Amino acid sequence: MMMANRLGTLWGVGVGPGDPELITLKAVRLLKTAPVVAFPAGRGGKSGIAQAIVADFLRSHQVQLPLYFPYVHDQKVLTTAWDKAASQVWQYLVQGQDVVFATEGDASFYSTFTYLAQTLQQQHSAAPIRTVSGVCSPLAAAATLGIPLTMLTQRLMVLPALYSMSELEAVLDQADVVVLMKVASVYADAWKILHRRNLLEKSCVVVRATQPDEQIYRDLNQYPDLELPYFSLLIINCVAPTDEIRALGC
Ligand SMILES: C[S@@+](CC[C@H](N)C(=O)[O-])C[C@H]1O[C@@H](n2cnc3c(N)ncnc32)[C@H](O)[C@@H]1O
């Protein structure tokens, strides 16, 4: 492999929650000018979400580099995949070419980019790495719902995934507003807890926020059995809403 005088930079670029207009000018400039644009590979022959968001910004002369990140918890399988992805990126950096890694939402908020960047740094400590922030899904979902996510002195807590129900109970005791990411697999259990605490009326689910097939569920009393896809999150307002918030509908 030819080593250039200067190493290329790996850019982790948040491309927002789905609507291609919710992407920063900086992200668009980098996406349009990078020799190599990487993204998490889609599944079953379909484009991944980040790939779909950036598709219209890319030109045919740019290398498009799908990187495979498995949806598993096996640390060995994950580490092998991250090692391979980082090596694929390094091949271009070492030739002096920048690689822009497009990641859904924000690049530092529960993003695959973090693992890619950390692995690359372990493999090649000199590799230049930069991050460009994007609109993350809880903020996009609040805008979709037309509610403030937080206001005044409200404490916001975000549960990323794989939370236990006792963890959810503890968080509900402390926070004013709670966001449950990756809620699809635990929705039924979360619903029971919210029901017991009389919080369903003040809870909303947003599916695929800002995407063409976005769905909103308000007042979850009506929805004990929702079958949700992966791109779903739940927002719980734990405090009694003021009249102003009530008027906004959540
Ligand atoms: C691995 S996290 C990625 C978060 C992303 N980096 C962000 O900034 O929002 C994946 C989870 O984010 C949430 N999510 C991401 N995009 C979403 C969207 N457009 N609508 C609803 N939830 C979304 C879902 O809870 C999903 O399971």
JSON list of N, CA and C in Angstrom, two decimals, residues 129-196:
[
{"chain": "A", "resi": 129, "resn": "ILE", "atom": "N", "xyz": [-8.91, 12.28, 13.21]},
{"chain": "A", "resi": 129, "resn": "ILE", "atom": "CA", "xyz": [-10.35, 11.99, 13.29]},
{"chain": "A", "resi": 129, "resn": "ILE", "atom": "C", "xyz": [-11.08, 13.25, 13.71]},
{"chain": "A", "resi": 130, "resn": "ARG", "atom": "N", "xyz": [-12.14, 13.61, 12.99]},
{"chain": "A", "resi": 130, "resn": "ARG", "atom": "CA", "xyz": [-12.94, 14.78, 13.34]},
{"chain": "A", "resi": 130, "resn": "ARG", "atom": "C", "xyz": [-14.42, 14.39, 13.35]},
{"chain": "A", "resi": 131, "resn": "THR", "atom": "N", "xyz": [-15.20, 15.14, 14.12]},
{"chain": "A", "resi": 131, "resn": "THR", "atom": "CA", "xyz": [-16.64, 14.86, 14.23]},
{"chain": "A", "resi": 131, "resn": "THR", "atom": "C", "xyz": [-17.45, 16.10, 13.86]},
{"chain": "A", "resi": 132, "resn": "VAL", "atom": "N", "xyz": [-18.53, 15.89, 13.14]},
{"chain": "A", "resi": 132, "resn": "VAL", "atom": "CA", "xyz": [-19.47, 16.99, 12.82]},
{"chain": "A", "resi": 132, "resn": "VAL", "atom": "C", "xyz": [-20.84, 16.59, 13.36]},
{"chain": "A", "resi": 133, "resn": "SER", "atom": "N", "xyz": [-21.39, 17.41, 14.23]},
{"chain": "A", "resi": 133, "resn": "SER", "atom": "CA", "xyz": [-22.64, 17.02, 14.89]},
{"chain": "A", "resi": 133, "resn": "SER", "atom": "C", "xyz": [-23.84, 17.14, 13.94]},
{"chain": "A", "resi": 134, "resn": "GLY", "atom": "N", "xyz": [-24.89, 16.41, 14.29]},
{"chain": "A", "resi": 134, "resn": "GLY", "atom": "CA", "xyz": [-26.12, 16.44, 13.50]},
{"chain": "A", "resi": 134, "resn": "GLY", "atom": "C", "xyz": [-27.33, 16.48, 14.42]},
{"chain": "A", "resi": 135, "resn": "VAL", "atom": "N", "xyz": [-28.51, 16.53, 13.85]},
{"chain": "A", "resi": 135, "resn": "VAL", "atom": "CA", "xyz": [-29.74, 16.57, 14.65]},
{"chain": "A", "resi": 135, "resn": "VAL", "atom": "C", "xyz": [-30.02, 15.17, 15.18]},
{"chain": "A", "resi": 136, "resn": "CYS", "atom": "N", "xyz": [-30.06, 15.01, 16.51]},
{"chain": "A", "resi": 136, "resn": "CYS", "atom": "CA", "xyz": [-30.29, 13.66, 17.06]},
{"chain": "A", "resi": 136, "resn": "CYS", "atom": "C", "xyz": [-31.79, 13.39, 17.19]},
{"chain": "A", "resi": 137, "resn": "SER", "atom": "N", "xyz": [-32.14, 12.11, 17.29]},
{"chain": "A", "resi": 137, "resn": "SER", "atom": "CA", "xyz": [-33.53, 11.70, 17.17]},
{"chain": "A", "resi": 137, "resn": "SER", "atom": "C", "xyz": [-34.45, 12.25, 18.27]},
{"chain": "A", "resi": 138, "resn": "PRO", "atom": "N", "xyz": [-34.02, 12.34, 19.55]},
{"chain": "A", "resi": 138, "resn": "PRO", "atom": "CA", "xyz": [-34.97, 12.89, 20.53]},
{"chain": "A", "resi": 138, "resn": "PRO", "atom": "C", "xyz": [-35.37, 14.34, 20.21]},
{"chain": "A", "resi": 139, "resn": "LEU", "atom": "N", "xyz": [-34.41, 15.12, 19.71]},
{"chain": "A", "resi": 139, "resn": "LEU", "atom": "CA", "xyz": [-34.73, 16.51, 19.37]},
{"chain": "A", "resi": 139, "resn": "LEU", "atom": "C", "xyz": [-35.65, 16.57, 18.16]},
{"chain": "A", "resi": 140, "resn": "ALA", "atom": "N", "xyz": [-35.37, 15.70, 17.18]},
{"chain": "A", "resi": 140, "resn": "ALA", "atom": "CA", "xyz": [-36.24, 15.66, 15.99]},
{"chain": "A", "resi": 140, "resn": "ALA", "atom": "C", "xyz": [-37.65, 15.22, 16.39]},
{"chain": "A", "resi": 141, "resn": "ALA", "atom": "N", "xyz": [-37.74, 14.23, 17.30]},
{"chain": "A", "resi": 141, "resn": "ALA", "atom": "CA", "xyz": [-39.06, 13.72, 17.71]},
{"chain": "A", "resi": 141, "resn": "ALA", "atom": "C", "xyz": [-39.85, 14.80, 18.45]},
{"chain": "A", "resi": 142, "resn": "ALA", "atom": "N", "xyz": [-39.18, 15.56, 19.30]},
{"chain": "A", "resi": 142, "resn": "ALA", "atom": "CA", "xyz": [-39.88, 16.63, 20.03]},
{"chain": "A", "resi": 142, "resn": "ALA", "atom": "C", "xyz": [-40.42, 17.67, 19.05]},
{"chain": "A", "resi": 143, "resn": "ALA", "atom": "N", "xyz": [-39.62, 18.00, 18.03]},
{"chain": "A", "resi": 143, "resn": "ALA", "atom": "CA", "xyz": [-40.08, 18.97, 17.03]},
{"chain": "A", "resi": 143, "resn": "ALA", "atom": "C", "xyz": [-41.28, 18.41, 16.27]},
{"chain": "A", "resi": 144, "resn": "THR", "atom": "N", "xyz": [-41.22, 17.12, 15.92]},
{"chain": "A", "resi": 144, "resn": "THR", "atom": "CA", "xyz": [-42.33, 16.47, 15.23]},
{"chain": "A", "resi": 144, "resn": "THR", "atom": "C", "xyz": [-43.61, 16.55, 16.07]},
{"chain": "A", "resi": 145, "resn": "LEU", "atom": "N", "xyz": [-43.45, 16.32, 17.38]},
{"chain": "A", "resi": 145, "resn": "LEU", "atom": "CA", "xyz": [-44.60, 16.34, 18.28]},
{"chain": "A", "resi": 145, "resn": "LEU", "atom": "C", "xyz": [-45.09, 17.76, 18.54]},
{"chain": "A", "resi": 146, "resn": "GLY", "atom": "N", "xyz": [-44.23, 18.74, 18.27]},
{"chain": "A", "resi": 146, "resn": "GLY", "atom": "CA", "xyz": [-44.59, 20.13, 18.55]},
{"chain": "A", "resi": 146, "resn": "GLY", "atom": "C", "xyz": [-44.54, 20.45, 20.02]},
{"chain": "A", "resi": 147, "resn": "ILE", "atom": "N", "xyz": [-43.64, 19.78, 20.75]},
{"chain": "A", "resi": 147, "resn": "ILE", "atom": "CA", "xyz": [-43.50, 20.04, 22.19]},
{"chain": "A", "resi": 147, "resn": "ILE", "atom": "C", "xyz": [-42.06, 20.47, 22.50]},
{"chain": "A", "resi": 148, "resn": "PRO", "atom": "N", "xyz": [-41.88, 21.23, 23.58]},
{"chain": "A", "resi": 148, "resn": "PRO", "atom": "CA", "xyz": [-40.51, 21.41, 24.04]},
{"chain": "A", "resi": 148, "resn": "PRO", "atom": "C", "xyz": [-40.06, 20.10, 24.68]},
{"chain": "A", "resi": 149, "resn": "LEU", "atom": "N", "xyz": [-38.85, 19.65, 24.37]},
{"chain": "A", "resi": 149, "resn": "LEU", "atom": "CA", "xyz": [-38.39, 18.41, 25.01]},
{"chain": "A", "resi": 149, "resn": "LEU", "atom": "C", "xyz": [-38.18, 18.68, 26.50]},
{"chain": "A", "resi": 150, "resn": "THR", "atom": "N", "xyz": [-37.59, 19.81, 26.80]},
{"chain": "A", "resi": 150, "resn": "THR", "atom": "CA", "xyz": [-37.40, 20.22, 28.20]},
{"chain": "A", "resi": 150, "resn": "THR", "atom": "C", "xyz": [-37.63, 21.71, 28.31]},
{"chain": "A", "resi": 151, "resn": "MET", "atom": "N", "xyz": [-37.96, 22.16, 29.49]},
{"chain": "A", "resi": 151, "resn": "MET", "atom": "CA", "xyz": [-38.06, 23.60, 29.72]},
{"chain": "A", "resi": 151, "resn": "MET", "atom": "C", "xyz": [-37.74, 23.92, 31.18]},
{"chain": "A", "resi": 152, "resn": "LEU", "atom": "N", "xyz": [-37.41, 25.19, 31.38]},
{"chain": "A", "resi": 152, "resn": "LEU", "atom": "CA", "xyz": [-37.09, 25.68, 32.72]},
{"chain": "A", "resi": 152, "resn": "LEU", "atom": "C", "xyz": [-36.06, 24.76, 33.40]},
{"chain": "A", "resi": 153, "resn": "THR", "atom": "N", "xyz": [-36.43, 24.22, 34.57]},
{"chain": "A", "resi": 153, "resn": "THR", "atom": "CA", "xyz": [-35.43, 23.43, 35.31]},
{"chain": "A", "resi": 153, "resn": "THR", "atom": "C", "xyz": [-35.62, 21.92, 35.14]},
{"chain": "A", "resi": 154, "resn": "GLN", "atom": "N", "xyz": [-36.37, 21.52, 34.13]},
{"chain": "A", "resi": 154, "resn": "GLN", "atom": "CA", "xyz": [-36.67, 20.08, 33.97]},
{"chain": "A", "resi": 154, "resn": "GLN", "atom": "C", "xyz": [-35.41, 19.26, 33.74]},
{"chain": "A", "resi": 155, "resn": "ARG", "atom": "N", "xyz": [-35.35, 18.11, 34.42]},
{"chain": "A", "resi": 155, "resn": "ARG", "atom": "CA", "xyz": [-34.21, 17.20, 34.24]},
{"chain": "A", "resi": 155, "resn": "ARG", "atom": "C", "xyz": [-34.57, 16.14, 33.20]},
{"chain": "A", "resi": 156, "resn": "LEU", "atom": "N", "xyz": [-33.70, 16.03, 32.19]},
{"chain": "A", "resi": 156, "resn": "LEU", "atom": "CA", "xyz": [-33.91, 15.06, 31.11]},
{"chain": "A", "resi": 156, "resn": "LEU", "atom": "C", "xyz": [-33.01, 13.86, 31.33]},
{"chain": "A", "resi": 157, "resn": "MET", "atom": "N", "xyz": [-33.58, 12.66, 31.22]},
{"chain": "A", "resi": 157, "resn": "MET", "atom": "CA", "xyz": [-32.75, 11.45, 31.27]},
{"chain": "A", "resi": 157, "resn": "MET", "atom": "C", "xyz": [-33.04, 10.61, 30.03]},
{"chain": "A", "resi": 158, "resn": "VAL", "atom": "N", "xyz": [-31.98, 10.07, 29.45]},
{"chain": "A", "resi": 158, "resn": "VAL", "atom": "CA", "xyz": [-32.11, 9.25, 28.25]},
{"chain": "A", "resi": 158, "resn": "VAL", "atom": "C", "xyz": [-31.64, 7.84, 28.58]},
{"chain": "A", "resi": 159, "resn": "LEU", "atom": "N", "xyz": [-32.50, 6.86, 28.30]},
{"chain": "A", "resi": 159, "resn": "LEU", "atom": "CA", "xyz": [-32.08, 5.46, 28.46]},
{"chain": "A", "resi": 159, "resn": "LEU", "atom": "C", "xyz": [-31.79, 4.89, 27.08]},
{"chain": "A", "resi": 160, "resn": "PRO", "atom": "N", "xyz": [-30.57, 4.41, 26.86]},
{"chain": "A", "resi": 160, "resn": "PRO", "atom": "CA", "xyz": [-30.16, 4.03, 25.51]},
{"chain": "A", "resi": 160, "resn": "PRO", "atom": "C", "xyz": [-30.76, 2.73, 25.02]},
{"chain": "A", "resi": 161, "resn": "ALA", "atom": "N", "xyz": [-30.72, 1.69, 25.84]},
{"chain": "A", "resi": 161, "resn": "ALA", "atom": "CA", "xyz": [-31.19, 0.38, 25.35]},
{"chain": "A", "resi": 161, "resn": "ALA", "atom": "C", "xyz": [-30.93, -0.64, 26.42]},
{"chain": "A", "resi": 162, "resn": "LEU", "atom": "N", "xyz": [-31.57, -1.80, 26.27]},
{"chain": "A", "resi": 162, "resn": "LEU", "atom": "CA", "xyz": [-31.29, -2.92, 27.16]},
{"chain": "A", "resi": 162, "resn": "LEU", "atom": "C", "xyz": [-31.44, -2.56, 28.63]},
{"chain": "A", "resi": 163, "resn": "TYR", "atom": "N", "xyz": [-32.23, -1.52, 28.90]},
{"chain": "A", "resi": 163, "resn": "TYR", "atom": "CA", "xyz": [-32.43, -1.14, 30.28]},
{"chain": "A", "resi": 163, "resn": "TYR", "atom": "C", "xyz": [-33.33, -2.17, 30.95]},
{"chain": "A", "resi": 164, "resn": "SER", "atom": "N", "xyz": [-33.11, -2.36, 32.24]},
{"chain": "A", "resi": 164, "resn": "SER", "atom": "CA", "xyz": [-34.00, -3.26, 32.96]},
{"chain": "A", "resi": 164, "resn": "SER", "atom": "C", "xyz": [-35.19, -2.43, 33.43]},
{"chain": "A", "resi": 165, "resn": "MET", "atom": "N", "xyz": [-36.28, -3.10, 33.76]},
{"chain": "A", "resi": 165, "resn": "MET", "atom": "CA", "xyz": [-37.45, -2.35, 34.17]},
{"chain": "A", "resi": 165, "resn": "MET", "atom": "C", "xyz": [-37.22, -1.67, 35.53]},
{"chain": "A", "resi": 166, "resn": "SER", "atom": "N", "xyz": [-36.33, -2.24, 36.37]},
{"chain": "A", "resi": 166, "resn": "SER", "atom": "CA", "xyz": [-36.05, -1.56, 37.65]},
{"chain": "A", "resi": 166, "resn": "SER", "atom": "C", "xyz": [-35.26, -0.27, 37.37]},
{"chain": "A", "resi": 167, "resn": "GLU", "atom": "N", "xyz": [-34.44, -0.31, 36.33]},
{"chain": "A", "resi": 167, "resn": "GLU", "atom": "CA", "xyz": [-33.71, 0.91, 35.95]},
{"chain": "A", "resi": 167, "resn": "GLU", "atom": "C", "xyz": [-34.70, 1.98, 35.47]},
{"chain": "A", "resi": 168, "resn": "LEU", "atom": "N", "xyz": [-35.68, 1.55, 34.71]},
{"chain": "A", "resi": 168, "resn": "LEU", "atom": "CA", "xyz": [-36.69, 2.50, 34.24]},
{"chain": "A", "resi": 168, "resn": "LEU", "atom": "C", "xyz": [-37.45, 3.09, 35.43]},
{"chain": "A", "resi": 169, "resn": "GLU", "atom": "N", "xyz": [-37.80, 2.25, 36.39]},
{"chain": "A", "resi": 169, "resn": "GLU", "atom": "CA", "xyz": [-38.52, 2.74, 37.59]},
{"chain": "A", "resi": 169, "resn": "GLU", "atom": "C", "xyz": [-37.67, 3.80, 38.30]},
{"chain": "A", "resi": 170, "resn": "ALA", "atom": "N", "xyz": [-36.38, 3.50, 38.46]},
{"chain": "A", "resi": 170, "resn": "ALA", "atom": "CA", "xyz": [-35.50, 4.44, 39.18]},
{"chain": "A", "resi": 170, "resn": "ALA", "atom": "C", "xyz": [-35.40, 5.76, 38.45]},
{"chain": "A", "resi": 171, "resn": "VAL", "atom": "N", "xyz": [-35.31, 5.69, 37.14]},
{"chain": "A", "resi": 171, "resn": "VAL", "atom": "CA", "xyz": [-35.20, 6.92, 36.34]},
{"chain": "A", "resi": 171, "resn": "VAL", "atom": "C", "xyz": [-36.49, 7.74, 36.43]},
{"chain": "A", "resi": 172, "resn": "LEU", "atom": "N", "xyz": [-37.62, 7.05, 36.40]},
{"chain": "A", "resi": 172, "resn": "LEU", "atom": "CA", "xyz": [-38.90, 7.76, 36.49]},
{"chain": "A", "resi": 172, "resn": "LEU", "atom": "C", "xyz": [-39.05, 8.47, 37.84]},
{"chain": "A", "resi": 173, "resn": "ASP", "atom": "N", "xyz": [-38.37, 7.92, 38.87]},
{"chain": "A", "resi": 173, "resn": "ASP", "atom": "CA", "xyz": [-38.42, 8.57, 40.19]},
{"chain": "A", "resi": 173, "resn": "ASP", "atom": "C", "xyz": [-37.64, 9.89, 40.21]},
{"chain": "A", "resi": 174, "resn": "GLN", "atom": "N", "xyz": [-36.64, 9.98, 39.34]},
{"chain": "A", "resi": 174, "resn": "GLN", "atom": "CA", "xyz": [-35.73, 11.13, 39.42]},
{"chain": "A", "resi": 174, "resn": "GLN", "atom": "C", "xyz": [-35.94, 12.20, 38.36]},
{"chain": "A", "resi": 175, "resn": "ALA", "atom": "N", "xyz": [-36.36, 11.76, 37.15]},
{"chain": "A", "resi": 175, "resn": "ALA", "atom": "CA", "xyz": [-36.34, 12.69, 36.02]},
{"chain": "A", "resi": 175, "resn": "ALA", "atom": "C", "xyz": [-37.68, 13.38, 35.85]},
{"chain": "A", "resi": 176, "resn": "ASP", "atom": "N", "xyz": [-37.67, 14.48, 35.14]},
{"chain": "A", "resi": 176, "resn": "ASP", "atom": "CA", "xyz": [-38.92, 15.16, 34.76]},
{"chain": "A", "resi": 176, "resn": "ASP", "atom": "C", "xyz": [-39.35, 14.73, 33.36]},
{"chain": "A", "resi": 177, "resn": "VAL", "atom": "N", "xyz": [-38.35, 14.48, 32.53]},
{"chain": "A", "resi": 177, "resn": "VAL", "atom": "CA", "xyz": [-38.62, 14.02, 31.16]},
{"chain": "A", "resi": 177, "resn": "VAL", "atom": "C", "xyz": [-37.68, 12.84, 30.89]},
{"chain": "A", "resi": 178, "resn": "VAL", "atom": "N", "xyz": [-38.23, 11.76, 30.33]},
{"chain": "A", "resi": 178, "resn": "VAL", "atom": "CA", "xyz": [-37.41, 10.57, 30.05]},
{"chain": "A", "resi": 178, "resn": "VAL", "atom": "C", "xyz": [-37.58, 10.20, 28.57]},
{"chain": "A", "resi": 179, "resn": "VAL", "atom": "N", "xyz": [-36.47, 9.90, 27.93]},
{"chain": "A", "resi": 179, "resn": "VAL", "atom": "CA", "xyz": [-36.50, 9.40, 26.56]},
{"chain": "A", "resi": 179, "resn": "VAL", "atom": "C", "xyz": [-36.01, 7.96, 26.57]},
{"chain": "A", "resi": 180, "resn": "LEU", "atom": "N", "xyz": [-36.81, 7.05, 26.03]},
{"chain": "A", "resi": 180, "resn": "LEU", "atom": "CA", "xyz": [-36.39, 5.65, 25.87]},
{"chain": "A", "resi": 180, "resn": "LEU", "atom": "C", "xyz": [-36.03, 5.42, 24.41]},
{"chain": "A", "resi": 181, "resn": "MET", "atom": "N", "xyz": [-34.72, 5.22, 24.16]},
{"chain": "A", "resi": 181, "resn": "MET", "atom": "CA", "xyz": [-34.27, 4.86, 22.83]},
{"chain": "A", "resi": 181, "resn": "MET", "atom": "C", "xyz": [-34.49, 3.36, 22.65]},
{"chain": "A", "resi": 182, "resn": "LYS", "atom": "N", "xyz": [-34.40, 2.89, 21.43]},
{"chain": "A", "resi": 182, "resn": "LYS", "atom": "CA", "xyz": [-34.51, 1.45, 21.12]},
{"chain": "A", "resi": 182, "resn": "LYS", "atom": "C", "xyz": [-35.64, 0.81, 21.92]},
{"chain": "A", "resi": 183, "resn": "VAL", "atom": "N", "xyz": [-36.78, 1.45, 21.93]},
{"chain": "A", "resi": 183, "resn": "VAL", "atom": "CA", "xyz": [-37.87, 1.02, 22.81]},
{"chain": "A", "resi": 183, "resn": "VAL", "atom": "C", "xyz": [-38.63, -0.18, 22.26]},
{"chain": "A", "resi": 184, "resn": "ALA", "atom": "N", "xyz": [-38.43, -0.49, 20.97]},
{"chain": "A", "resi": 184, "resn": "ALA", "atom": "CA", "xyz": [-39.27, -1.50, 20.31]},
{"chain": "A", "resi": 184, "resn": "ALA", "atom": "C", "xyz": [-39.35, -2.81, 21.10]},
{"chain": "A", "resi": 185, "resn": "SER", "atom": "N", "xyz": [-38.21, -3.31, 21.56]},
{"chain": "A", "resi": 185, "resn": "SER", "atom": "CA", "xyz": [-38.19, -4.64, 22.18]},
{"chain": "A", "resi": 185, "resn": "SER", "atom": "C", "xyz": [-38.70, -4.64, 23.61]},
{"chain": "A", "resi": 186, "resn": "VAL", "atom": "N", "xyz": [-38.86, -3.49, 24.21]},
{"chain": "A", "resi": 186, "resn": "VAL", "atom": "CA", "xyz": [-39.29, -3.46, 25.62]},
{"chain": "A", "resi": 186, "resn": "VAL", "atom": "C", "xyz": [-40.60, -2.67, 25.81]},
{"chain": "A", "resi": 187, "resn": "TYR", "atom": "N", "xyz": [-41.25, -2.37, 24.68]},
{"chain": "A", "resi": 187, "resn": "TYR", "atom": "CA", "xyz": [-42.41, -1.49, 24.78]},
{"chain": "A", "resi": 187, "resn": "TYR", "atom": "C", "xyz": [-43.49, -2.03, 25.72]},
{"chain": "A", "resi": 188, "resn": "ALA", "atom": "N", "xyz": [-43.79, -3.33, 25.60]},
{"chain": "A", "resi": 188, "resn": "ALA", "atom": "CA", "xyz": [-44.91, -3.89, 26.38]},
{"chain": "A", "resi": 188, "resn": "ALA", "atom": "C", "xyz": [-44.62, -3.76, 27.89]},
{"chain": "A", "resi": 189, "resn": "ASP", "atom": "N", "xyz": [-43.39, -4.04, 28.30]},
{"chain": "A", "resi": 189, "resn": "ASP", "atom": "CA", "xyz": [-43.04, -3.94, 29.73]},
{"chain": "A", "resi": 189, "resn": "ASP", "atom": "C", "xyz": [-43.04, -2.47, 30.18]},
{"chain": "A", "resi": 190, "resn": "ALA", "atom": "N", "xyz": [-42.51, -1.60, 29.34]},
{"chain": "A", "resi": 190, "resn": "ALA", "atom": "CA", "xyz": [-42.49, -0.17, 29.69]},
{"chain": "A", "resi": 190, "resn": "ALA", "atom": "C", "xyz": [-43.93, 0.35, 29.83]},
{"chain": "A", "resi": 191, "resn": "TRP", "atom": "N", "xyz": [-44.81, -0.10, 28.92]},
{"chain": "A", "resi": 191, "resn": "TRP", "atom": "CA", "xyz": [-46.21, 0.34, 28.95]},
{"chain": "A", "resi": 191, "resn": "TRP", "atom": "C", "xyz": [-46.84, 0.01, 30.31]},
{"chain": "A", "resi": 192, "resn": "LYS", "atom": "N", "xyz": [-46.57, -1.21, 30.83]},
{"chain": "A", "resi": 192, "resn": "LYS", "atom": "CA", "xyz": [-47.17, -1.63, 32.11]},
{"chain": "A", "resi": 192, "resn": "LYS", "atom": "C", "xyz": [-46.71, -0.70, 33.24]},
{"chain": "A", "resi": 193, "resn": "ILE", "atom": "N", "xyz": [-45.44, -0.36, 33.22]},
{"chain": "A", "resi": 193, "resn": "ILE", "atom": "CA", "xyz": [-44.92, 0.53, 34.28]},
{"chain": "A", "resi": 193, "resn": "ILE", "atom": "C", "xyz": [-45.54, 1.92, 34.17]},
{"chain": "A", "resi": 194, "resn": "LEU", "atom": "N", "xyz": [-45.63, 2.42, 32.95]},
{"chain": "A", "resi": 194, "resn": "LEU", "atom": "CA", "xyz": [-46.22, 3.75, 32.76]},
{"chain": "A", "resi": 194, "resn": "LEU", "atom": "C", "xyz": [-47.70, 3.74, 33.15]},
{"chain": "A", "resi": 195, "resn": "HIS", "atom": "N", "xyz": [-48.37, 2.61, 32.88]},
{"chain": "A", "resi": 195, "resn": "HIS", "atom": "CA", "xyz": [-49.78, 2.47, 33.25]},
{"chain": "A", "resi": 195, "resn": "HIS", "atom": "C", "xyz": [-49.92, 2.54, 34.77]},
{"chain": "A", "resi": 196, "resn": "ARG", "atom": "N", "xyz": [-49.06, 1.78, 35.48]},
{"chain": "A", "resi": 196, "resn": "ARG", "atom": "CA", "xyz": [-49.14, 1.75, 36.94]},
{"chain": "A", "resi": 196, "resn": "ARG", "atom": "C", "xyz": [-48.87, 3.13, 37.53]}
]
